[in-house]
């Protein structure tokens, strides 16, 4: 009996220990570097403790990166969930079972593309002269040029649309499969009461899927934090700093512009702390 009870521990403990080492060692090392003044141009350094963190809050470009990151998170998460729920419900109501399978196959393809490949494809699609995404604007305006990636007011939304294109369609497949797993009795009862289609989903099906939809939202919130490759390929943080998120600014300060590794590490540490606190508070609020 002792062997049988200790067997799960034998397999789980080494795995957990390896994961803790792989996660905690880089994290602790980043915190140590953030308390120093290391630069790539010189091997000399000294301890400055919280000086880097104080400088961050006096840095207008850092504050702009925080605001851009918040906007990016809100736009991508909200748009993805709206597209996912809208398309999932539409397929559930309109498409036949065979046609649903075809749509699911097509909607999964975008998320299977490497993020860099998708970014290059859409960067060309947004080309002001030859892009297919800007062609309707040229057609309606008689040939006027529109470059959404070069305008501060539209660049963030243009890049966010690529993220929504990948994840919104994929989440729509998940929403459809969740709707298909629901018991048919509540839906049939609502239809017998002459409820409209939107009322059925607003008051019956979607409330029944509250827990999995919230889980999907949290998954997308975490995924949206990993936006570096998409933004870097499409705009590199531009025009100006209109699409420069925190990870973009940290990379720029640490390896491109000034080589301030400690300054970049301080940004990464603050981003980690803010993410943990925000997600913990949101999760507790949702579970309450």
Short mmCIF file of C-alpha atoms in Angstrom, two decimals:
data_model
loop_
_atom_site.label_atom_id
_atom_site.label_comp_id
_atom_site.label_asym_id
_atom_site.label_seq_id
_atom_site.Cartn_x
_atom_site.Cartn_y
_atom_site.Cartn_z
CA UNK A 1 0.00 0.00 0.00
CA UNK A 2 2.87 2.37 0.79
CA UNK A 3 4.37 1.84 -2.67
CA UNK A 4 1.04 2.56 -4.36
CA UNK A 5 0.51 5.82 -2.47
CA UNK A 6 4.07 7.06 -3.00
CA UNK A 7 4.13 6.36 -6.73
CA UNK A 8 2.35 9.62 -7.78
CA UNK A 9 4.70 11.62 -5.58
CA UNK A 10 7.69 9.91 -7.18
CA UNK A 11 6.62 11.11 -10.62
CA UNK A 12 5.21 14.53 -9.71
CA UNK A 13 7.87 15.91 -7.35
CA UNK A 14 10.82 15.78 -9.81
CA UNK A 15 8.73 17.45 -12.50
CA UNK A 16 7.61 20.22 -10.17
CA UNK A 17 11.18 20.70 -8.97
CA UNK A 18 12.45 21.08 -12.55
CA UNK A 19 9.67 23.58 -13.37
CA UNK A 20 10.45 25.59 -10.23
CA UNK A 21 14.14 25.77 -11.14
CA UNK A 22 13.40 26.77 -14.74
CA UNK A 23 10.98 29.51 -13.63
CA UNK A 24 12.50 30.81 -10.39
CA UNK A 25 16.18 31.01 -11.38
CA UNK A 26 15.61 33.42 -14.34
CA UNK A 27 13.09 35.40 -12.27
CA UNK A 28 15.44 35.85 -9.32
CA UNK A 29 18.33 36.69 -11.65
CA UNK A 30 16.19 39.35 -13.38
CA UNK A 31 15.36 40.88 -9.99
CA UNK A 32 19.07 40.96 -9.06
CA UNK A 33 19.99 42.65 -12.35
CA UNK A 34 17.15 45.17 -11.90
CA UNK A 35 18.80 46.31 -8.65
CA UNK A 36 22.09 47.02 -10.43
CA UNK A 37 23.21 49.36 -13.22
CA UNK A 38 24.50 46.84 -15.75
CA UNK A 39 25.03 47.93 -19.36
CA UNK A 40 26.10 45.97 -22.41
CA UNK A 41 28.89 48.44 -23.18
CA UNK A 42 30.84 47.81 -19.99
CA UNK A 43 31.41 44.89 -17.60
CA UNK A 44 31.51 47.18 -14.57
CA UNK A 45 28.43 47.58 -12.44
CA UNK A 46 27.30 48.61 -8.99
CA UNK A 47 24.23 48.23 -6.84
CA UNK A 48 21.68 51.00 -7.28
CA UNK A 49 18.83 49.18 -5.54
CA UNK A 50 15.47 50.83 -6.39
CA UNK A 51 16.90 53.62 -8.52
CA UNK A 52 15.90 51.96 -11.80
CA UNK A 53 12.30 51.61 -10.63
CA UNK A 54 12.15 55.27 -9.61
CA UNK A 55 13.54 56.30 -12.99
CA UNK A 56 10.88 54.28 -14.75
CA UNK A 57 8.04 56.27 -13.25
CA UNK A 58 9.77 59.48 -14.33
CA UNK A 59 10.17 58.16 -17.88
CA UNK A 60 7.38 59.46 -20.15
CA UNK A 61 8.16 56.85 -22.76
CA UNK A 62 7.72 54.10 -20.16
CA UNK A 63 4.36 55.55 -19.11
CA UNK A 64 3.32 55.66 -22.77
CA UNK A 65 4.33 52.00 -23.14
CA UNK A 66 2.17 51.13 -20.13
CA UNK A 67 -0.81 52.92 -21.67
CA UNK A 68 -0.26 51.25 -25.06
CA UNK A 69 -0.03 47.85 -23.36
CA UNK A 70 -3.29 48.46 -21.51
CA UNK A 71 -5.02 49.52 -24.74
CA UNK A 72 -3.63 46.51 -26.57
CA UNK A 73 -4.87 44.17 -23.84
CA UNK A 74 -8.37 45.66 -23.79
CA UNK A 75 -8.79 45.84 -27.57
CA UNK A 76 -7.52 42.34 -28.35
CA UNK A 77 -9.32 40.57 -25.50
CA UNK A 78 -12.68 42.31 -25.96
CA UNK A 79 -12.63 42.04 -29.77
CA UNK A 80 -11.56 38.39 -29.67
CA UNK A 81 -14.35 37.41 -27.28
CA UNK A 82 -16.97 39.36 -29.26
CA UNK A 83 -15.89 37.75 -32.54
CA UNK A 84 -15.68 34.30 -30.96
CA UNK A 85 -19.11 34.42 -29.33
CA UNK A 86 -20.73 36.05 -32.37
CA UNK A 87 -19.35 33.56 -34.90
CA UNK A 88 -19.85 30.59 -32.58
CA UNK A 89 -23.52 31.42 -32.04
CA UNK A 90 -24.01 32.17 -35.75
CA UNK A 91 -22.56 28.81 -36.80
CA UNK A 92 -24.65 27.04 -34.15
CA UNK A 93 -27.87 28.64 -35.41
CA UNK A 94 -27.36 28.71 -39.17
CA UNK A 95 -24.90 26.03 -40.29
CA UNK A 96 -25.65 22.34 -40.65
CA UNK A 97 -23.46 19.84 -38.75
CA UNK A 98 -21.46 19.04 -41.89
CA UNK A 99 -20.99 22.70 -42.76
CA UNK A 100 -19.92 23.42 -39.17
CA UNK A 101 -17.05 20.97 -39.56
CA UNK A 102 -15.92 22.78 -42.70
CA UNK A 103 -16.04 26.15 -40.94
CA UNK A 104 -14.15 24.75 -37.96
CA UNK A 105 -11.38 23.48 -40.21
CA UNK A 106 -11.07 26.87 -41.93
CA UNK A 107 -11.18 28.82 -38.67
CA UNK A 108 -8.41 26.76 -37.09
CA UNK A 109 -5.96 27.46 -39.93
CA UNK A 110 -5.07 31.07 -38.91
CA UNK A 111 -3.98 30.12 -35.40
CA UNK A 112 -1.78 27.35 -36.81
CA UNK A 113 0.24 29.89 -38.77
CA UNK A 114 3.45 31.08 -37.09
CA UNK A 115 2.88 34.55 -35.69
CA UNK A 116 5.76 36.01 -37.71
CA UNK A 117 4.40 34.55 -40.96
CA UNK A 118 0.93 35.95 -40.24
CA UNK A 119 2.47 39.35 -39.47
CA UNK A 120 4.33 39.47 -42.80
CA UNK A 121 1.22 38.41 -44.72
CA UNK A 122 -0.94 41.11 -43.13
CA UNK A 123 1.77 43.72 -43.38
CA UNK A 124 1.66 43.27 -47.13
CA UNK A 125 -2.17 43.18 -47.04
CA UNK A 126 -2.10 46.64 -45.42
CA UNK A 127 0.23 48.03 -48.11
CA UNK A 128 -1.17 51.44 -49.17
CA UNK A 129 -0.81 50.72 -52.91
CA UNK A 130 -1.01 46.94 -53.38
CA UNK A 131 -2.64 45.63 -50.20
CA UNK A 132 -5.93 43.78 -50.45
CA UNK A 133 -7.06 45.19 -47.08
CA UNK A 134 -6.69 48.79 -48.29
CA UNK A 135 -8.18 48.13 -51.75
CA UNK A 136 -11.82 48.85 -50.72
CA UNK A 137 -10.76 52.26 -49.39
CA UNK A 138 -8.95 53.09 -52.64
CA UNK A 139 -11.97 51.90 -54.61
CA UNK A 140 -14.46 54.01 -52.64
CA UNK A 141 -12.32 57.16 -52.56
CA UNK A 142 -11.18 57.10 -56.15
CA UNK A 143 -7.60 56.02 -55.55
CA UNK A 144 -6.70 57.91 -52.39
CA UNK A 145 -3.89 56.23 -50.46
CA UNK A 146 -4.52 54.94 -46.95
CA UNK A 147 -1.74 53.41 -44.88
CA UNK A 148 -3.14 52.28 -41.50
CA UNK A 149 0.24 51.08 -40.21
CA UNK A 150 1.80 54.55 -40.59
CA UNK A 151 -0.90 56.52 -38.76
CA UNK A 152 -0.77 56.74 -34.95
CA UNK A 153 -4.55 56.61 -34.68
CA UNK A 154 -4.98 53.38 -36.65
CA UNK A 155 -1.70 51.46 -36.30
CA UNK A 156 -2.58 49.75 -33.01
CA UNK A 157 -6.00 48.67 -34.26
CA UNK A 158 -4.53 47.42 -37.55
CA UNK A 159 -2.07 45.19 -35.70
CA UNK A 160 -4.74 44.12 -33.20
CA UNK A 161 -6.97 42.98 -36.07
CA UNK A 162 -4.35 40.37 -37.00
CA UNK A 163 -4.34 39.06 -33.44
CA UNK A 164 -8.15 38.92 -33.43
CA UNK A 165 -8.12 37.22 -36.84
CA UNK A 166 -5.96 34.42 -35.43
CA UNK A 167 -7.53 33.92 -32.01
CA UNK A 168 -11.10 35.10 -32.56
CA UNK A 169 -11.74 32.50 -35.25
CA UNK A 170 -10.09 29.77 -33.18
CA UNK A 171 -12.11 30.67 -30.08
CA UNK A 172 -15.27 30.66 -32.25
CA UNK A 173 -14.67 26.96 -32.86
CA UNK A 174 -14.37 26.39 -29.11
CA UNK A 175 -17.57 28.35 -28.43
CA UNK A 176 -19.40 26.31 -31.09
CA UNK A 177 -18.28 23.03 -29.54
CA UNK A 178 -19.31 24.27 -26.10
CA UNK A 179 -22.77 25.13 -27.42
CA UNK A 180 -23.06 21.68 -28.98
CA UNK A 181 -22.38 20.04 -25.59
CA UNK A 182 -25.24 21.84 -23.84
CA UNK A 183 -28.39 19.84 -23.01
CA UNK A 184 -31.11 20.59 -25.59
CA UNK A 185 -34.01 20.73 -23.10
CA UNK A 186 -33.52 24.36 -21.90
CA UNK A 187 -33.13 25.58 -25.48
CA UNK A 188 -36.25 23.74 -26.62
CA UNK A 189 -38.20 25.08 -23.64
CA UNK A 190 -37.17 28.64 -24.50
CA UNK A 191 -38.26 28.14 -28.11
CA UNK A 192 -41.62 26.80 -26.98
CA UNK A 193 -42.03 30.02 -24.98
CA UNK A 194 -41.52 31.90 -28.27
CA UNK A 195 -38.16 33.34 -27.20
CA UNK A 196 -36.14 34.89 -30.00
CA UNK A 197 -32.79 33.47 -31.00
CA UNK A 198 -30.80 36.26 -29.40
CA UNK A 199 -32.83 35.92 -26.20
CA UNK A 200 -32.13 32.19 -26.07
CA UNK A 201 -28.40 32.76 -26.20
CA UNK A 202 -28.38 35.88 -24.04
CA UNK A 203 -30.44 34.36 -21.21
CA UNK A 204 -30.00 30.59 -21.58
CA UNK A 205 -26.97 29.25 -23.42
CA UNK A 206 -24.30 31.87 -22.67
CA UNK A 207 -25.08 32.02 -18.93
CA UNK A 208 -24.73 28.23 -18.88
CA UNK A 209 -21.27 28.65 -20.44
CA UNK A 210 -20.14 31.40 -18.06
CA UNK A 211 -17.27 29.40 -16.51
CA UNK A 212 -15.65 28.18 -19.75
CA UNK A 213 -16.07 31.59 -21.40
CA UNK A 214 -14.32 33.27 -18.47
CA UNK A 215 -11.53 30.70 -18.75
CA UNK A 216 -11.21 31.50 -22.46
CA UNK A 217 -11.01 35.20 -21.63
CA UNK A 218 -8.18 34.60 -19.15
CA UNK A 219 -6.31 32.49 -21.71
CA UNK A 220 -6.59 35.33 -24.22
CA UNK A 221 -5.45 37.89 -21.63
CA UNK A 222 -2.31 35.85 -21.02
CA UNK A 223 -1.74 35.29 -24.74
CA UNK A 224 -2.13 39.01 -25.49
CA UNK A 225 0.84 39.73 -23.25
CA UNK A 226 3.01 37.82 -25.75
CA UNK A 227 2.58 40.33 -28.55
CA UNK A 228 6.21 41.21 -29.19
CA UNK A 229 6.72 39.26 -32.41
CA UNK A 230 3.53 40.50 -34.08
CA UNK A 231 4.10 44.18 -33.26
CA UNK A 232 7.83 44.03 -34.01
CA UNK A 233 7.32 42.64 -37.51
CA UNK A 234 4.41 44.92 -38.46
CA UNK A 235 5.37 48.29 -36.93
CA UNK A 236 8.45 47.89 -34.67
CA UNK A 237 6.60 50.04 -32.15
CA UNK A 238 5.86 52.83 -34.59
CA UNK A 239 4.84 55.15 -35.96
CA UNK A 240 6.79 56.94 -33.28
CA UNK A 241 5.80 55.10 -30.11
CA UNK A 242 2.14 54.56 -31.03
CA UNK A 243 2.39 50.75 -30.82
CA UNK A 244 5.33 50.42 -28.43
CA UNK A 245 4.23 48.07 -25.66
CA UNK A 246 6.18 47.35 -22.47
CA UNK A 247 8.00 44.34 -23.89
CA UNK A 248 8.90 46.33 -27.01
CA UNK A 249 10.29 49.20 -24.92
CA UNK A 250 12.21 46.85 -22.64
CA UNK A 251 13.79 45.12 -25.66
CA UNK A 252 14.65 48.47 -27.20
CA UNK A 253 16.30 49.80 -24.04
CA UNK A 254 18.11 46.58 -23.25
CA UNK A 255 19.47 45.53 -26.63
CA UNK A 256 18.83 48.11 -29.38
CA UNK A 257 19.18 51.73 -28.30
CA UNK A 258 21.24 52.07 -25.13
CA UNK A 259 22.06 48.59 -23.86
CA UNK A 260 20.67 49.33 -20.39
CA UNK A 261 20.11 45.75 -19.31
CA UNK A 262 19.26 46.64 -15.71
CA UNK A 263 16.73 49.25 -16.84
CA UNK A 264 15.07 46.68 -19.11
CA UNK A 265 15.08 44.10 -16.30
CA UNK A 266 13.37 46.58 -14.00
CA UNK A 267 10.60 46.93 -16.60
CA UNK A 268 10.27 43.16 -16.84
CA UNK A 269 10.05 42.81 -13.06
CA UNK A 270 7.39 45.52 -12.82
CA UNK A 271 5.46 43.90 -15.65
CA UNK A 272 5.61 40.53 -13.87
CA UNK A 273 4.42 41.99 -10.55
CA UNK A 274 1.60 43.97 -12.17
CA UNK A 275 0.48 40.91 -14.16
CA UNK A 276 0.42 38.62 -11.11
CA UNK A 277 -1.50 41.14 -8.99
CA UNK A 278 -3.99 41.99 -11.75
CA UNK A 279 -4.75 38.39 -12.67
CA UNK A 280 -5.06 37.37 -9.02
CA UNK A 281 -7.53 40.16 -8.28
CA UNK A 282 -9.57 39.45 -11.41
CA UNK A 283 -9.67 35.73 -10.70
CA UNK A 284 -10.83 36.26 -7.11
CA UNK A 285 -13.45 38.72 -8.29
CA UNK A 286 -14.76 36.28 -10.87
CA UNK A 287 -14.83 33.40 -8.39
CA UNK A 288 -16.66 35.49 -5.76
#
